[in-house]
PDB file of C-alpha atoms in Angstrom:
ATOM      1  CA  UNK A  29       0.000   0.000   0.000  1.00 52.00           C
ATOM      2  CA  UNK A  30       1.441   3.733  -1.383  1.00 52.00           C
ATOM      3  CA  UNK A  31       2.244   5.177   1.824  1.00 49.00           C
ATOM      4  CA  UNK A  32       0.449   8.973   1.707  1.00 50.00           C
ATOM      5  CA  UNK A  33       2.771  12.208   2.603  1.00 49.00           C
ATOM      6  CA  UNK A  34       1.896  13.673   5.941  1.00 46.00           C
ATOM      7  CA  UNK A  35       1.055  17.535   6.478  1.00 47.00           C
ATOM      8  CA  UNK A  36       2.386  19.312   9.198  1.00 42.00           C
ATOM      9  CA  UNK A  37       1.081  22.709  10.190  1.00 46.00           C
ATOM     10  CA  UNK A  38       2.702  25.648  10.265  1.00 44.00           C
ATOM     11  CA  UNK A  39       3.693  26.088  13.915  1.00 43.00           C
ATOM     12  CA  UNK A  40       3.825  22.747  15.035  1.00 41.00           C
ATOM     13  CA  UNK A  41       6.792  19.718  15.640  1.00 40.00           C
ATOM     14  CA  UNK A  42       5.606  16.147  15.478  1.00 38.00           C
ATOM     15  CA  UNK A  43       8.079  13.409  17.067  1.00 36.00           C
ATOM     16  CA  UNK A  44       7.148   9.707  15.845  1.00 40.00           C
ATOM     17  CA  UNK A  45       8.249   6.855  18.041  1.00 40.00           C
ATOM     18  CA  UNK A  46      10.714   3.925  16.539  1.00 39.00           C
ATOM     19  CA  UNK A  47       9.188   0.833  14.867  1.00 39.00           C
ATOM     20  CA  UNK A  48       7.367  -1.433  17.399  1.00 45.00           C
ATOM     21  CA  UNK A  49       8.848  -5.359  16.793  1.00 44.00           C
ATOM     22  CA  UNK A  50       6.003  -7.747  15.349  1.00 45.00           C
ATOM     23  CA  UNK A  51       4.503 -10.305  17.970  1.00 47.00           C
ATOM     24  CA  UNK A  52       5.582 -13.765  18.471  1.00 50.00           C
ATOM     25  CA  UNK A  53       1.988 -14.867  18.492  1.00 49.00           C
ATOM     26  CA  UNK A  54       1.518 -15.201  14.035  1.00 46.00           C
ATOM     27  CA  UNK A  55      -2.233 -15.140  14.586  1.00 51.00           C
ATOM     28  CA  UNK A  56      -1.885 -11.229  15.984  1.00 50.00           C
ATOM     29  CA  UNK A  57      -1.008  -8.444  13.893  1.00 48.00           C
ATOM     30  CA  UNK A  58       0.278  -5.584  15.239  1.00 49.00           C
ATOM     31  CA  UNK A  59       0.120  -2.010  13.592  1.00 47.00           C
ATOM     32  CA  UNK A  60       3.361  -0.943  12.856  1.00 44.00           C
ATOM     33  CA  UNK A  61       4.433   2.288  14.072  1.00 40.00           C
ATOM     34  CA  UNK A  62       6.502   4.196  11.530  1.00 45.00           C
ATOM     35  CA  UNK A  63       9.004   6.737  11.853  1.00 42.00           C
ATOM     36  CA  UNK A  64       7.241  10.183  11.082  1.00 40.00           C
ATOM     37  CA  UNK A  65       9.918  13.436  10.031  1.00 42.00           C
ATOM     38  CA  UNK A  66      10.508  15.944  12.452  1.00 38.00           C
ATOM     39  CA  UNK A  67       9.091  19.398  11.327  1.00 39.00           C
ATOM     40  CA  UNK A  68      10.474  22.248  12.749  1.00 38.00           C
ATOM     41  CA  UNK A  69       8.448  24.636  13.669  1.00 40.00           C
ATOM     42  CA  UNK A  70       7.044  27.185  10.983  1.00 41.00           C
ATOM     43  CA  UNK A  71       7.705  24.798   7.760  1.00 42.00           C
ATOM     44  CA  UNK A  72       4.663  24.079   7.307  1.00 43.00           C
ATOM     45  CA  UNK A  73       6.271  21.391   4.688  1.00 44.00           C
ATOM     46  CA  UNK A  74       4.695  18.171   3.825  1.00 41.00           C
ATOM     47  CA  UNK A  75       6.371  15.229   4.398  1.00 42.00           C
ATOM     48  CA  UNK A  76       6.455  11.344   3.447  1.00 45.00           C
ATOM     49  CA  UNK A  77       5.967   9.007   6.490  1.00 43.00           C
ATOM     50  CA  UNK A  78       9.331   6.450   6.699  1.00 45.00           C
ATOM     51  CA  UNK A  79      11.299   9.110   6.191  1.00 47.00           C
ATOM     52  CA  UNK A  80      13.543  10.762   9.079  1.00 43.00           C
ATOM     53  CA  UNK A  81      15.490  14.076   9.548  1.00 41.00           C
ATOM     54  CA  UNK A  82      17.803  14.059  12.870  1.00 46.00           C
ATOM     55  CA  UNK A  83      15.944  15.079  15.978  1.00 39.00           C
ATOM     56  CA  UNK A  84      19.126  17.065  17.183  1.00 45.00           C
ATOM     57  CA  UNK A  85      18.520  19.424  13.693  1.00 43.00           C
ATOM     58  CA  UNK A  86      14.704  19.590  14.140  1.00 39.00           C
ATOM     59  CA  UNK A  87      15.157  20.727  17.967  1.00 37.00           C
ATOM     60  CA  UNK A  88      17.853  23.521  17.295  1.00 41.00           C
ATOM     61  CA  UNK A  89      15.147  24.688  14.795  1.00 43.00           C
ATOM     62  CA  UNK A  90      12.723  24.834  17.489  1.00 36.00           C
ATOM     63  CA  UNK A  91      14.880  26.250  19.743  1.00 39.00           C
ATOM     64  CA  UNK A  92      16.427  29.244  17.751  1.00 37.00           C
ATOM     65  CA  UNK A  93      12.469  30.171  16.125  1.00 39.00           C
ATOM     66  CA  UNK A  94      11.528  30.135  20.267  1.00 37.00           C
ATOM     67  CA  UNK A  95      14.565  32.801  21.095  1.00 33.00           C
ATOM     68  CA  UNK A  96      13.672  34.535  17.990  1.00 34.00           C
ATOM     69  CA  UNK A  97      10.371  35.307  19.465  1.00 38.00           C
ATOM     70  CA  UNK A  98      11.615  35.946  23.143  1.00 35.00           C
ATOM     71  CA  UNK A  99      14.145  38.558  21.291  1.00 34.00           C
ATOM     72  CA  UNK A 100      11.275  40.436  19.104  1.00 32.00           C
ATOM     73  CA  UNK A 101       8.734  40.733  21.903  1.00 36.00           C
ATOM     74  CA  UNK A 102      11.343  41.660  24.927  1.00 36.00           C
ATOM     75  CA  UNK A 103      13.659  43.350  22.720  1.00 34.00           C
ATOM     76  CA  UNK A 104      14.281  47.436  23.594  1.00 34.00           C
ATOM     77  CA  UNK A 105      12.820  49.941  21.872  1.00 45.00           C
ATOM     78  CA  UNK A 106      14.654  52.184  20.313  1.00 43.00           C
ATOM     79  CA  UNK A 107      14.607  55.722  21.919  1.00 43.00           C
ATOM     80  CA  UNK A 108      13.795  57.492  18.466  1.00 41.00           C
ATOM     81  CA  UNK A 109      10.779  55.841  17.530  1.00 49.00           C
ATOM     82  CA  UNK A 110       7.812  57.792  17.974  1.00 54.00           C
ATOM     83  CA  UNK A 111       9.244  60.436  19.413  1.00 74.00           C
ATOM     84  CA  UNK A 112      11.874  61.482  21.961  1.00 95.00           C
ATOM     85  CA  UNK A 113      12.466  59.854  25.367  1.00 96.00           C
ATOM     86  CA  UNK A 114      12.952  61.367  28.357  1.00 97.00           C
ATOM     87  CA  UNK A 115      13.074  61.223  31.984  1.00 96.00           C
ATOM     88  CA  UNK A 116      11.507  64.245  34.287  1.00 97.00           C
ATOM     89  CA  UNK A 117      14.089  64.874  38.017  1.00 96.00           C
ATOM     90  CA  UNK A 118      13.388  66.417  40.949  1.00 94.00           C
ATOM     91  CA  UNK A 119      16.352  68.877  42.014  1.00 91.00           C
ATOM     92  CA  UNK A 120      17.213  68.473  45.793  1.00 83.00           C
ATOM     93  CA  UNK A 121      19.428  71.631  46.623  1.00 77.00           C
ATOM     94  CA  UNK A 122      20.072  70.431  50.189  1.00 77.00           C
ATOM     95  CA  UNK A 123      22.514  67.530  48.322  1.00 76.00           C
ATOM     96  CA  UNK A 124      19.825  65.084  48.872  1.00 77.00           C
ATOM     97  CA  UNK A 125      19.688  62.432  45.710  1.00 82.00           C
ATOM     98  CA  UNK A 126      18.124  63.394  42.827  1.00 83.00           C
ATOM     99  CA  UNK A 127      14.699  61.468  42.547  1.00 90.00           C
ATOM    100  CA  UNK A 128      12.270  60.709  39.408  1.00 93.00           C
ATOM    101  CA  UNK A 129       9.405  63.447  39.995  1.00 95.00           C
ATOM    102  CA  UNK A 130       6.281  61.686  38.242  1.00 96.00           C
ATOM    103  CA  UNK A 131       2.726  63.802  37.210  1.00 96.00           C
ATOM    104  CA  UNK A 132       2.056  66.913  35.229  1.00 97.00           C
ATOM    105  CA  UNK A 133       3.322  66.728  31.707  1.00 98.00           C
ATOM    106  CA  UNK A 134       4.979  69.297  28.992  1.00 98.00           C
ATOM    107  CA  UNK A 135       3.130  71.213  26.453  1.00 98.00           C
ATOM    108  CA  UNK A 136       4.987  71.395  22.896  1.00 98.00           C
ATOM    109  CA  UNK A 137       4.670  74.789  21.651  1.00 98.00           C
ATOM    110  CA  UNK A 138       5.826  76.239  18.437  1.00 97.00           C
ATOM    111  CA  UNK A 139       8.167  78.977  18.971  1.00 97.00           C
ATOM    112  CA  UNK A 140       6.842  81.327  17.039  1.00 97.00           C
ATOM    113  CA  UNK A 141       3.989  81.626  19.657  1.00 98.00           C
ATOM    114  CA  UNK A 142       6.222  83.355  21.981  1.00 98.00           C
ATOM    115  CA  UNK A 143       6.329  86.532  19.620  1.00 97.00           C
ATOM    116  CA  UNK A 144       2.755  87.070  20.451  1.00 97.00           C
ATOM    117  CA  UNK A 145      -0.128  84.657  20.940  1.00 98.00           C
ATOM    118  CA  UNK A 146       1.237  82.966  23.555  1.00 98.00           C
ATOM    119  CA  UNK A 147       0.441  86.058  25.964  1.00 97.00           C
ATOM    120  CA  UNK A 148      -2.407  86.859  24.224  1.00 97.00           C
ATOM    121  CA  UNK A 149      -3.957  83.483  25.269  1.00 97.00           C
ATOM    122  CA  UNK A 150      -2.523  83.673  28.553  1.00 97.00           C
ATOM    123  CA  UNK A 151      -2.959  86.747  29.602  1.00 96.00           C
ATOM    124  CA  UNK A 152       0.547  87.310  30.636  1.00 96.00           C
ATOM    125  CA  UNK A 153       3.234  90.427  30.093  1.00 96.00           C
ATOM    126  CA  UNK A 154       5.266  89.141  27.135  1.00 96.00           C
ATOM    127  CA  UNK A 155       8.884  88.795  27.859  1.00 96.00           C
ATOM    128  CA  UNK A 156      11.087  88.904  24.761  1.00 94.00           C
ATOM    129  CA  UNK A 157      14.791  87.352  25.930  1.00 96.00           C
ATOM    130  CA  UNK A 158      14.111  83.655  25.836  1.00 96.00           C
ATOM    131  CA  UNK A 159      16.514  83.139  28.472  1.00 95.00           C
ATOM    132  CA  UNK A 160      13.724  84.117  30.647  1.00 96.00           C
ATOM    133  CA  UNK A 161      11.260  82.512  30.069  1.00 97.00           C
ATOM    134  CA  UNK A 162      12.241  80.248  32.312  1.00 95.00           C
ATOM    135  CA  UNK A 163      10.671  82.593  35.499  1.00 93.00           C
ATOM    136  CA  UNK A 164       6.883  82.201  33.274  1.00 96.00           C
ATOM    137  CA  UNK A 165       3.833  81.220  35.496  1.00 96.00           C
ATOM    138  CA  UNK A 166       1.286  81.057  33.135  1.00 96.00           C
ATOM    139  CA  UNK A 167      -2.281  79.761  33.473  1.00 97.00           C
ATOM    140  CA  UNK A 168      -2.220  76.881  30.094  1.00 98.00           C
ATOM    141  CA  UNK A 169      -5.209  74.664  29.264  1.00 97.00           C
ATOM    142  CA  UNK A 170      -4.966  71.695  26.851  1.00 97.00           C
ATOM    143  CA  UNK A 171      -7.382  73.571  24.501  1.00 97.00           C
ATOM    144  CA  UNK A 172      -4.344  76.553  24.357  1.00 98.00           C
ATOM    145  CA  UNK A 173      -1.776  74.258  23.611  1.00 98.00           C
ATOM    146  CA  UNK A 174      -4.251  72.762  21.048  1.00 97.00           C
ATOM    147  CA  UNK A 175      -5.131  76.698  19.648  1.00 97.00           C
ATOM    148  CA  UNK A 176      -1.657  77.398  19.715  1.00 98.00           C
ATOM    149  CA  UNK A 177      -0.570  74.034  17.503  1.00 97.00           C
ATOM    150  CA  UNK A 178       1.119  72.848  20.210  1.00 97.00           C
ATOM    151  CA  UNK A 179       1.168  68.806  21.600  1.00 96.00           C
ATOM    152  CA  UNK A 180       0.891  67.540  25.613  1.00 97.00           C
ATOM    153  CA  UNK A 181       3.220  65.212  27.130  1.00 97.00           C
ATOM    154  CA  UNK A 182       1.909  63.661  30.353  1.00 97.00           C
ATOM    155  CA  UNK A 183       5.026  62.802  32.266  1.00 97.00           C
ATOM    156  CA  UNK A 184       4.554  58.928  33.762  1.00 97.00           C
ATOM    157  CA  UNK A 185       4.344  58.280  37.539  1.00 95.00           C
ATOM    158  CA  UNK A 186       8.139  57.397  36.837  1.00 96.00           C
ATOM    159  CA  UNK A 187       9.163  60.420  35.236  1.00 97.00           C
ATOM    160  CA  UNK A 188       8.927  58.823  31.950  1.00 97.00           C
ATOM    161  CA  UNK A 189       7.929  60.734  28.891  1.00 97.00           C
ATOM    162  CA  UNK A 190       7.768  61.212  25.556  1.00 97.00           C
ATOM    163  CA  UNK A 191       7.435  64.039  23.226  1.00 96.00           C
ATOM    164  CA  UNK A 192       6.245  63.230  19.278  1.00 90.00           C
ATOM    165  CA  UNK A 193       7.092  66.098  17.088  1.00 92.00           C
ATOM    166  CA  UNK A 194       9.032  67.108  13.651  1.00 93.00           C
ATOM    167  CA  UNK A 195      12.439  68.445  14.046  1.00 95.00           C
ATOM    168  CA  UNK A 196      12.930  72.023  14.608  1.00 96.00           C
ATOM    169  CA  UNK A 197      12.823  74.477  17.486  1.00 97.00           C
ATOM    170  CA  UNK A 198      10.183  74.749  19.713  1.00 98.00           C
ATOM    171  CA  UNK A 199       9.262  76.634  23.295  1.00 98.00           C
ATOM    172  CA  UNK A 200       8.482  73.638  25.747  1.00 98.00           C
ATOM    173  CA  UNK A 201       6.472  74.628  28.983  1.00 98.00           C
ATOM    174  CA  UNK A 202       6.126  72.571  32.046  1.00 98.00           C
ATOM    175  CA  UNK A 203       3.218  71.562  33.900  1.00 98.00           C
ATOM    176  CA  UNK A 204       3.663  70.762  37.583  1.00 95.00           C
ATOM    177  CA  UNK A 205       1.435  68.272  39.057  1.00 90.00           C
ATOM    178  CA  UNK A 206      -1.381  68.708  36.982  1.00 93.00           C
ATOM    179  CA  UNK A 207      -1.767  69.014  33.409  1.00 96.00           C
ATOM    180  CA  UNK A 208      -4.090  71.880  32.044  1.00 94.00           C
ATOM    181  CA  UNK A 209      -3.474  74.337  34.931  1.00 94.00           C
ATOM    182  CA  UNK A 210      -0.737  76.394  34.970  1.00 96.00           C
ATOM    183  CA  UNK A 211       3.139  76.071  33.707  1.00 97.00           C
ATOM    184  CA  UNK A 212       6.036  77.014  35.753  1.00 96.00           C
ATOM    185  CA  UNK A 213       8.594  77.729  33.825  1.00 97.00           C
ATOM    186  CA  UNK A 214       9.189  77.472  29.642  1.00 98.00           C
ATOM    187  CA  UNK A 215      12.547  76.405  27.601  1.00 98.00           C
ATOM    188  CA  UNK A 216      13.443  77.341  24.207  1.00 97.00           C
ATOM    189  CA  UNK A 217      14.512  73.748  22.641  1.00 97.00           C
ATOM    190  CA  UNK A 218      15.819  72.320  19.268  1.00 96.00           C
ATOM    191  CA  UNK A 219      14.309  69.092  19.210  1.00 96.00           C
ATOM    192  CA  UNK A 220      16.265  66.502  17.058  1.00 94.00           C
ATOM    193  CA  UNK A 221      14.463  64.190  14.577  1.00 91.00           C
ATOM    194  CA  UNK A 222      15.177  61.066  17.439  1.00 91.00           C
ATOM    195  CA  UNK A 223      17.101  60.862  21.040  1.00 94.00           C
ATOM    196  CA  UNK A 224      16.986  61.334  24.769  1.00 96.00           C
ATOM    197  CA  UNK A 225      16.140  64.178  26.732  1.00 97.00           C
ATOM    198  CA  UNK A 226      16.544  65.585  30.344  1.00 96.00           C
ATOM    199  CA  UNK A 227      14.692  67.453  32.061  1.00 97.00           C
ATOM    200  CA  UNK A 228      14.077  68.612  35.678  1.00 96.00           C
ATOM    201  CA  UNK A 229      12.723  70.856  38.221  1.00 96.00           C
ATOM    202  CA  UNK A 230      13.537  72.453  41.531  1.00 93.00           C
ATOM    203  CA  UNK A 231      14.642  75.813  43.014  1.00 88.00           C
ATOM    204  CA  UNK A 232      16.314  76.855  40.365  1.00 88.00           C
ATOM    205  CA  UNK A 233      13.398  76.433  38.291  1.00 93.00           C
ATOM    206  CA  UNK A 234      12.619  73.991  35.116  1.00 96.00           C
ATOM    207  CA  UNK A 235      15.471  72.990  32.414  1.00 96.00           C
ATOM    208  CA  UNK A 236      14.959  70.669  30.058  1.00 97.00           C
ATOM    209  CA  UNK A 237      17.717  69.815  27.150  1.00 97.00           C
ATOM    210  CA  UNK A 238      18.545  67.036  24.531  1.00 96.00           C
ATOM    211  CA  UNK A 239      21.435  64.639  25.427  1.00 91.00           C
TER     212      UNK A 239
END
């Protein structure tokens, strides 16, 4: 009897056992099990029952598609990819540690706003050296930032962030606690196509810069 090839899904490795001897007893027939291939996994190959590949080759296929996987899923991502990374401190000036300073978030402003809109929407006395912009307390809703073609940042419990925006230069405001409230304290920024950045607050105010 032709002996029929055998599919094996994509995905799956199927191990046949060695032949079984016959019985002593002539009346009894036993079924004969044949040796089956060894598919590693993701062939998806057909194959032709009786004929064997070496379980040591099949397994090292299984094992390398299984550490491929682990390495794609686990695997860093990289710090330019959707955007900028970056990690928000909290300044101790009494030479305490430094310490991750979670909540609030960063609004993303175009830098042109500063030559006018800006204080129109908040209200504020314009100041015209960026270098102090720094000292700004402005009241900033979401819906500004939005108005203004800016983007929000929320800042992670961590201090994790991330800011998504073209290259070029930008004004970038900081939001303590609570985003949508008021900012305490604005940067004028170049922000790279991809990178880190580091930012921080405390008594000297908020800084933020690219790596």
């Amino acid at each position: 009897m032709a002996t029929r090839p055998l599919h094996v899904p994509i995905g799956t490795a199927v191990i046949a056992g060695l032949s079984r001897p016959a019985s002593k007893n002539p009346e009894r027939t036993d079924p004969v099990i044949r040796p089956i291939a060894i598919s590693a996994l993701g062939t998806g190959d057909s194959v032709d029952a009786g004929r064997t590949i070496p379980i040591r080759a099949a397994i090292s296929g299984v094992a390398m598609t299984l550490v491929l996987g682990l390495l794609t899923a686990c695997g860093p991502t990289p710090a330019g990819s959707g955007g900028l990374v970056g990690r928000m401190l909290g300044i101790d000036d009494t030479g305490l540690p430094h310490h991750a300073l979670g909540g609030g978030g960063l609004a993303v402003l175009p830098v042109d706003v500063m030559d006018g809109p800006f204080w129109e929407v908040t209200g504020e006395m314009p100041i015209t050296n960026p270098d102090e912009w720094v000292n700004v307390v402005a009241k900033l809703s979401e819906a500004d930032v939005a108005e203004l073609g800016g983007t929000t940042s929320l800042i992670e419990e961590d201090g994790d962030f991330r800011i998504t925006a073209p290259p070029g230069e930008y004004v970038v405001c900081y939001w303590l606690g609570h985003v949508g409230v008021s900012v305490t304290g604005c940067v004028d920024l170049e922000l790279p196509r991809e990178g880190e950045l580091a930012a921080s607050y405390g008594e000297g105010g908020f800084g933020i810069a690219v790596k």
